[in-house]
Amino acid sequence: MKKSRVLAVVMAVLMMVTLLPSMVFATAAPSGNLDGKLKVKGTLAIGSTLSADYSKVKPEGITDDNVSFSWSLKDGDLLTEVGTDKTYKIDEKDLGLPIVLKITGKEETGVSGELTVTTQEVFETEEEAKALAEKKKEEAKAAGEDPDAEKSEASESSENTPDTEAGTSEEPDSAQPEETIEPAEETESADVQENTDVQEPADTQEPAENSVIEVNGEQSGTQNADEADTSGDSQTETPDSADTAADASEKNEEPTYSASAYTEDGSGILDFGSVEEGYTEIPEAQMVTITNNGTGDLNFKEIAPENFMAADINDAPLKSGESVTVWVKPREGLKAGEYKDLITYHTEEGADVFFEADFTVKEPENKKAEDNENNEQTDPGETSDPATEKIYKLTADPTELPFDDLTAGYEKVETTGTVTIKNEGTEAVTLVQPESEFFDIAPVSEVESSGKIQLAQGGEQTFTVQPKLGLSAKDDPYVEELVFASDESTEASATVTASVMVKTETPKTVTATVKPEGPLKFGTLEQGYETAPDAKPVTVENTGTEAIRIQLSAPEDYEVGEPSAEVLNPGDKAATFTVQPKTGLQAGDHSDTISVTDQNTGNTLAEVRLEFTVSEPEPEPEPNPGLSVTDSLEFGTKEEGYKELPDAKKVTVTNTGNTKIVLKQPSSNAYTIGTLSATELEAGDNATFSVQPVSGLSQGEYLEDIVIANDANVEAYVNVHFSVTKKKTDNSKKANNLTGIKKPSDIKDLPNGTQKTQKALKLPGTVKITTTKGEQKASVKWDVKGSSYDPSSAERQIFNVKGTVILPEGVKNPNKISTVIAVSITVNGYQGTEAAASDNKITGIDSNGKYDTNTKITFTASGAGMDNTNPRKGDTRYQPKSWKITETRTWDGEPYTATFRVSKPGKYTLKATFGQQKYDGSSWKDTGTQSESTVTFTVSQAAVLTATPSPAVTQTNQKSAVQTGDSTPIMTFVIILIVAVVCIGGILVYRRKKK
């Protein structure tokens, strides 16, 4: 073969290699709107990991990279998002709830739309989930269906991982619980819904009566993708691993329960000796050591022996191998006789431990002599030893067991009664369990043998008692005496009276009442009023047996608030709404009625009568100005040359007319006139000013009318009088000696936290003293720091403050009169800061706000006083407790925030409940008082987005390379192709030139 031909063959081969990417790797990437049936892989049991299965999802080839995920828990109408990763690990909080998976196409990958699947409720263990799956298989077989019809299809998704599937239906019955070993069957209902998962408008997505609320208040269940995959691998079992785990669990040993008791002398008997009857000193307590000899923890019950006192072992469970020491001693006041009691400690696990306690009480000597005389007069053959007499005695606690009333047709009994039978005799007995016609009786611990139980002296046995199923209704209760007897003696028995009332089933009724029952009276206002009467609350209570949906009529002249709850179930707290007359109503009678209707039945349940009257406006009155003034002021008498002025006195001027009056400032030469507190007085208002004689007046009588001039020319004045007498000449030379000190008055009712200063404590700067020349004032130096007053204390304090009187110049104290005085001061206790319920707020959501069904709303509940970071005893606050739209949700602590989404258009009310707390000095305590705040908002239907298929890529509209789903680099092949073409072209040119 020529070289040119070899080269041509090589070039052809290279060209073929460059075409391989287009033939081998050009697999088209999925694109279009999501359709088909979405499944969930995994077992619906706590600890299992779930993931999405796209085996029946269109377009084909969908992977985790083409969609985003939303895992939610479905609790009634509420959807709580718990994860956004591609897998979800089931947590304990999910028990009993269905799981909803929603996938949304990523438009950047060419996929759009949504699919949703709802699973069956989560089980506690994988065994329960498998058992239900097997049951469904058996039911399918019995119905003539082939449970393995789609096994091969499911196995394509995962060989050992089952699928849980459903369509858009919100009913969990269309999804079956999953097994790890074999797939769950696909029910016929699921097949019918196979192609209905494409996201549609909200009004066709779910039933009209259901409003689904998606809550994002908690995100603790979210995992990242790597963690979810890892946890899923560790939780999934193959059949072999499941068998191995089962074999391992069978090898685990059950815990054993046993205990032993050791006395100090090792004899197993506590001997307390003997005393004489009437003893006052109890023998010293003796100790017993109790050891847990088993492998499990022991929980001891309380102990109360009849003749002895013993310490309880109930602080904590007694661990395996541990010991505890307890004390035992006789009781006070025992009668004469020998006491040999078996002290038994019972445990909840059934391992009892006991030991003997001996104690003898002797008869007094004088009683022995009397007994000897009596014995001489009786027949010696009739004597008996009471110490050796056998006593059989059983007691029951309680002796009566009344049960709650039942309704005919009941399928289970919620309450179970217990009765404890105690052997209080001296001998062990064989307890016989009674048979009952109306009640089921069973021992708590497994100690029964053919209906008989061995009961040691001092021992106890507890039984459960419960009414039997199937009792029919009757007018009087079922009453039966349950007799617990013994084989040893007919006298040893205990009777318990059990009773239960079975009533006929209450007929279904739809009724409600409103309060107040009488009309709401808003009184009468004059036409032109600007402020409406205060709104009045009305409560609606469901008195029937069925739920009601409240609808209120809207009278034209009244504002009617939204009810606090739209739906009231029997037994719910009453719903409340408010009614208030509108402003601007014309004169006349505006009485009306509000009808309370049940939307479900259309029946009117109750009516609220409203009464309000608007009167005609009264004509303006004729102007009638008037003033009243304080009658007169008397300032007494002073001696000429006086230095101390009489105290100033207050004058009050009142506008007694019906028009405004403007006052002018009064004046005087002999008196100092204070400034008027107000110059413009509306009708009924008043003003004040002070009056005081001036200093330096000479002898004379100063009688004057001080006039209060005004713009209405109303006569107004006050008469004042002050007398100045001629100065007396004092030629006496007697000494100015101290004769006494007047104690200041006690100071009371100062506010808590008053500062520890003379001024704050209102201590006077001077006191009055008496001397041989009359009364004088003297200053006082108070020892405030030396008092016991603590301004930081919240308690009420009564204390004394001492002071030393400083005598004025010229005053002598020859009689050594004590100049130390004391004043009693009372400071009130701290009353606490009262938080107002009206300050409770809901923020983040607008009152009467408007949202659509795609809006996620986040709000915060702010309680009054919650910002009090340094509380004092007595302070109060309101802590957010719960919130409700259709179902109640609670907060465990800060932050008091929640997020929700409403999928059904309509008008809703968000209600937040706040609980009042009071600070006791160390912590906040609930008071039981609650307050509610509400916000009303409207949800409208969001615009429906219709997915439009992408146009086919052609040479006229193509703007980017087609997505093939292959990431293999092709540049190398392009280069090889170019080289091959160049080489072939060169060969052809060469051959032509050669020819």
Tab-separated table of N, CA and C in Angstrom, residues 728-813:
chain	number	residue	atom	x	y	z
A	728	LYS	N	-43.224	97.367	122.874
A	728	LYS	CA	-43.156	97.478	124.329
A	728	LYS	C	-41.706	97.588	124.759
A	729	THR	N	-41.495	98.398	125.844
A	729	THR	CA	-40.151	98.567	126.402
A	729	THR	C	-39.938	97.496	127.453
A	730	ASP	N	-38.888	96.686	127.295
A	730	ASP	CA	-38.576	95.590	128.244
A	730	ASP	C	-37.327	95.971	129.020
A	731	ASN	N	-37.574	96.358	130.277
A	731	ASN	CA	-36.447	96.739	131.130
A	731	ASN	C	-35.938	95.589	131.972
A	732	SER	N	-36.542	94.417	131.836
A	732	SER	CA	-36.103	93.291	132.682
A	732	SER	C	-34.745	92.805	132.230
A	733	LYS	N	-33.969	92.330	133.112
A	733	LYS	CA	-32.619	91.830	132.857
A	733	LYS	C	-32.502	90.342	133.139
A	734	LYS	N	-33.673	89.624	133.148
A	734	LYS	CA	-33.586	88.210	133.509
A	734	LYS	C	-32.899	87.428	132.398
A	735	ALA	N	-32.255	86.311	132.789
A	735	ALA	CA	-31.462	85.483	131.858
A	735	ALA	C	-32.390	84.757	130.894
A	736	ASN	N	-31.850	84.473	129.675
A	736	ASN	CA	-32.602	83.734	128.654
A	736	ASN	C	-32.178	82.269	128.727
A	737	ASN	N	-32.824	81.509	129.624
A	737	ASN	CA	-32.446	80.121	129.900
A	737	ASN	C	-33.404	79.154	129.188
A	738	LEU	N	-32.836	78.013	128.730
A	738	LEU	CA	-33.627	76.965	128.063
A	738	LEU	C	-34.527	76.273	129.068
A	739	THR	N	-35.823	76.176	128.701
A	739	THR	CA	-36.765	75.469	129.578
A	739	THR	C	-37.352	74.215	128.919
A	740	GLY	N	-37.216	74.058	127.598
A	740	GLY	CA	-37.762	72.861	126.933
A	740	GLY	C	-37.542	72.899	125.423
A	741	ILE	N	-37.663	71.719	124.803
A	741	ILE	CA	-37.526	71.571	123.349
A	741	ILE	C	-38.761	70.829	122.834
A	742	LYS	N	-39.425	71.391	121.849
A	742	LYS	CA	-40.597	70.741	121.266
A	742	LYS	C	-40.157	69.713	120.221
A	743	LYS	N	-40.536	68.460	120.442
A	743	LYS	CA	-40.166	67.373	119.529
A	743	LYS	C	-40.930	67.510	118.215
A	744	PRO	N	-40.231	67.399	117.053
A	744	PRO	CA	-40.935	67.469	115.766
A	744	PRO	C	-41.884	66.276	115.590
A	745	SER	N	-42.874	66.451	114.734
A	745	SER	CA	-43.837	65.374	114.469
A	745	SER	C	-43.160	64.244	113.693
A	746	ASP	N	-43.704	63.018	113.859
A	746	ASP	CA	-43.196	61.877	113.104
A	746	ASP	C	-43.468	62.073	111.607
A	747	ILE	N	-42.584	61.501	110.792
A	747	ILE	CA	-42.696	61.623	109.334
A	747	ILE	C	-43.154	60.263	108.791
A	748	LYS	N	-44.237	60.273	108.042
A	748	LYS	CA	-44.821	59.005	107.590
A	748	LYS	C	-45.034	58.987	106.074
A	749	ASP	N	-45.204	57.733	105.550
A	749	ASP	CA	-45.613	57.491	104.153
A	749	ASP	C	-44.671	58.089	103.117
A	750	LEU	N	-43.370	57.989	103.393
A	750	LEU	CA	-42.412	58.383	102.353
A	750	LEU	C	-42.340	57.278	101.302
A	751	PRO	N	-42.142	57.621	100.043
A	751	PRO	CA	-42.105	56.587	98.995
A	751	PRO	C	-40.877	55.704	99.118
A	752	ASN	N	-41.043	54.425	98.675
A	752	ASN	CA	-39.931	53.487	98.705
A	752	ASN	C	-38.789	53.971	97.817
A	753	GLY	N	-37.551	53.822	98.315
A	753	GLY	CA	-36.381	54.257	97.558
A	753	GLY	C	-35.983	55.698	97.828
A	754	THR	N	-36.646	56.374	98.802
A	754	THR	CA	-36.281	57.760	99.141
A	754	THR	C	-34.797	57.831	99.496
A	755	GLN	N	-34.106	58.839	99.008
A	755	GLN	CA	-32.671	58.975	99.263
A	755	GLN	C	-32.405	59.194	100.749
A	756	LYS	N	-31.217	58.792	101.167
A	756	LYS	CA	-30.837	58.897	102.575
A	756	LYS	C	-30.163	60.250	102.815
A	757	THR	N	-30.987	61.299	102.715
A	757	THR	CA	-30.508	62.652	102.978
A	757	THR	C	-31.530	63.364	103.845
A	758	GLN	N	-31.075	64.436	104.514
A	758	GLN	CA	-31.970	65.199	105.383
A	758	GLN	C	-33.132	65.782	104.598
A	759	LYS	N	-32.831	66.306	103.386
A	759	LYS	CA	-33.880	66.928	102.584
A	759	LYS	C	-34.882	65.895	102.086
A	760	ALA	N	-34.363	64.756	101.570
A	760	ALA	CA	-35.260	63.742	101.031
A	760	ALA	C	-36.143	63.132	102.107
A	761	LEU	N	-35.592	62.991	103.324
A	761	LEU	CA	-36.360	62.414	104.427
A	761	LEU	C	-37.261	63.436	105.106
A	762	LYS	N	-37.259	64.684	104.588
A	762	LYS	CA	-38.119	65.769	105.086
A	762	LYS	C	-37.885	66.083	106.554
A	763	LEU	N	-36.612	66.023	106.977
A	763	LEU	CA	-36.268	66.392	108.357
A	763	LEU	C	-36.209	67.908	108.466
A	764	PRO	N	-36.864	68.525	109.471
A	764	PRO	CA	-36.880	69.998	109.585
A	764	PRO	C	-35.493	70.533	109.927
A	765	GLY	N	-35.210	71.739	109.428
A	765	GLY	CA	-33.917	72.365	109.727
A	765	GLY	C	-33.888	73.029	111.084
A	766	THR	N	-35.078	73.369	111.617
A	766	THR	CA	-35.157	74.020	112.942
A	766	THR	C	-36.274	73.386	113.744
A	767	VAL	N	-36.190	73.570	115.072
A	767	VAL	CA	-37.255	73.166	115.992
A	767	VAL	C	-37.542	74.327	116.934
A	768	LYS	N	-38.696	74.279	117.544
A	768	LYS	CA	-39.055	75.320	118.523
A	768	LYS	C	-38.542	74.942	119.905
A	769	ILE	N	-37.950	75.926	120.554
A	769	ILE	CA	-37.519	75.733	121.947
A	769	ILE	C	-38.221	76.782	122.806
A	770	THR	N	-38.381	76.501	124.082
A	770	THR	CA	-38.960	77.471	125.028
A	770	THR	C	-37.876	77.904	125.990
A	771	THR	N	-37.848	79.206	126.251
A	771	THR	CA	-36.881	79.786	127.201
A	771	THR	C	-37.640	80.624	128.210
A	772	THR	N	-36.913	81.146	129.129
A	772	THR	CA	-37.540	82.017	130.152
A	772	THR	C	-38.063	83.294	129.536
A	773	LYS	N	-37.692	83.567	128.265
A	773	LYS	CA	-38.184	84.772	127.590
A	773	LYS	C	-39.193	84.432	126.482
A	774	GLY	N	-39.639	83.177	126.422
A	774	GLY	CA	-40.624	82.816	125.421
A	774	GLY	C	-40.108	81.750	124.445
A	775	GLU	N	-40.828	81.641	123.312
A	775	GLU	CA	-40.456	80.640	122.313
A	775	GLU	C	-39.457	81.206	121.314
A	776	GLN	N	-38.549	80.325	120.871
A	776	GLN	CA	-37.573	80.667	119.852
A	776	GLN	C	-37.379	79.466	118.931
A	777	LYS	N	-36.734	79.703	117.789
A	777	LYS	CA	-36.362	78.616	116.896
A	777	LYS	C	-34.883	78.328	117.029
A	778	ALA	N	-34.550	77.041	116.949
A	778	ALA	CA	-33.152	76.622	117.036
A	778	ALA	C	-32.885	75.609	115.930
A	779	SER	N	-31.688	75.703	115.351
A	779	SER	CA	-31.325	74.769	114.277
A	779	SER	C	-30.973	73.401	114.841
A	780	VAL	N	-31.075	72.356	113.963
A	780	VAL	CA	-30.825	70.978	114.378
A	780	VAL	C	-29.806	70.356	113.434
A	781	LYS	N	-28.851	69.618	113.957
A	781	LYS	CA	-27.894	68.854	113.171
A	781	LYS	C	-28.291	67.377	113.267
A	782	TRP	N	-28.779	66.819	112.151
A	782	TRP	CA	-29.307	65.447	112.144
A	782	TRP	C	-28.204	64.449	111.783
A	783	ASP	N	-28.234	63.295	112.464
A	783	ASP	CA	-27.288	62.197	112.168
A	783	ASP	C	-27.987	61.202	111.234
A	784	VAL	N	-28.114	61.578	109.954
A	784	VAL	CA	-28.831	60.731	108.991
A	784	VAL	C	-28.046	59.455	108.702
A	785	LYS	N	-26.720	59.601	108.554
A	785	LYS	CA	-25.904	58.428	108.230
A	785	LYS	C	-25.958	57.373	109.323
A	786	GLY	N	-26.133	57.773	110.541
A	786	GLY	CA	-26.147	56.808	111.651
A	786	GLY	C	-27.452	56.060	111.805
A	787	SER	N	-28.476	56.386	110.991
A	787	SER	CA	-29.762	55.690	111.094
A	787	SER	C	-29.688	54.335	110.402
A	788	SER	N	-30.672	53.476	110.675
A	788	SER	CA	-30.688	52.112	110.109
A	788	SER	C	-31.364	52.056	108.750
A	789	TYR	N	-31.737	53.147	108.187
A	789	TYR	CA	-32.487	53.183	106.930
A	789	TYR	C	-31.633	52.676	105.764
A	790	ASP	N	-32.247	51.740	104.941
A	790	ASP	CA	-31.591	51.195	103.758
A	790	ASP	C	-32.428	51.586	102.532
A	791	PRO	N	-31.981	52.559	101.765
A	791	PRO	CA	-32.795	53.015	100.621
A	791	PRO	C	-32.944	51.969	99.523
A	792	SER	N	-32.088	50.921	99.495
A	792	SER	CA	-32.194	49.907	98.440
A	792	SER	C	-33.197	48.811	98.779
A	793	SER	N	-33.698	48.781	100.002
A	793	SER	CA	-34.629	47.725	100.415
A	793	SER	C	-36.014	48.002	99.847
A	794	ALA	N	-36.685	46.918	99.442
A	794	ALA	CA	-38.052	47.042	98.931
A	794	ALA	C	-39.087	46.896	100.037
A	795	GLU	N	-38.656	46.568	101.245
A	795	GLU	CA	-39.580	46.346	102.356
A	795	GLU	C	-39.973	47.674	103.015
A	796	ARG	N	-41.077	47.678	103.760
A	796	ARG	CA	-41.498	48.853	104.536
A	796	ARG	C	-40.556	49.023	105.731
A	797	GLN	N	-40.086	50.243	105.974
A	797	GLN	CA	-39.108	50.494	107.037
A	797	GLN	C	-39.607	51.594	107.983
A	798	ILE	N	-39.463	51.351	109.275
A	798	ILE	CA	-39.735	52.353	110.316
A	798	ILE	C	-38.452	52.508	111.128
A	799	PHE	N	-37.917	53.729	111.213
A	799	PHE	CA	-36.632	53.937	111.872
A	799	PHE	C	-36.601	55.335	112.492
A	800	ASN	N	-35.636	55.550	113.392
A	800	ASN	CA	-35.460	56.833	114.070
A	800	ASN	C	-34.190	57.502	113.568
A	801	VAL	N	-34.270	58.821	113.455
A	801	VAL	CA	-33.089	59.630	113.128
A	801	VAL	C	-32.860	60.590	114.296
A	802	LYS	N	-31.659	60.523	114.879
A	802	LYS	CA	-31.321	61.401	116.007
A	802	LYS	C	-30.743	62.711	115.498
A	803	GLY	N	-30.996	63.781	116.305
A	803	GLY	CA	-30.442	65.087	115.975
A	803	GLY	C	-30.057	65.838	117.236
A	804	THR	N	-29.137	66.768	117.075
A	804	THR	CA	-28.672	67.597	118.203
A	804	THR	C	-29.097	69.037	117.965
A	805	VAL	N	-29.831	69.618	118.925
A	805	VAL	CA	-30.314	70.992	118.824
A	805	VAL	C	-29.164	71.943	119.159
A	806	ILE	N	-28.933	72.914	118.286
A	806	ILE	CA	-27.887	73.929	118.505
A	806	ILE	C	-28.575	75.177	119.048
A	807	LEU	N	-28.282	75.538	120.336
A	807	LEU	CA	-28.964	76.652	120.999
A	807	LEU	C	-28.541	77.970	120.364
A	808	PRO	N	-29.511	78.872	120.155
A	808	PRO	CA	-29.186	80.191	119.600
A	808	PRO	C	-28.273	80.978	120.548
A	809	GLU	N	-27.647	82.003	120.022
A	809	GLU	CA	-26.738	82.842	120.815
A	809	GLU	C	-27.528	83.523	121.921
A	810	GLY	N	-27.001	83.457	123.119
A	810	GLY	CA	-27.640	84.093	124.268
A	810	GLY	C	-28.507	83.162	125.075
A	811	VAL	N	-28.805	81.995	124.553
A	811	VAL	CA	-29.631	81.042	125.301
A	811	VAL	C	-28.703	80.123	126.091
A	812	LYS	N	-28.962	80.069	127.396
A	812	LYS	CA	-28.156	79.240	128.288
A	812	LYS	C	-28.941	77.983	128.654
A	813	ASN	N	-28.190	76.964	129.132
A	813	ASN	CA	-28.825	75.703	129.553
A	813	ASN	C	-28.301	75.309	130.917
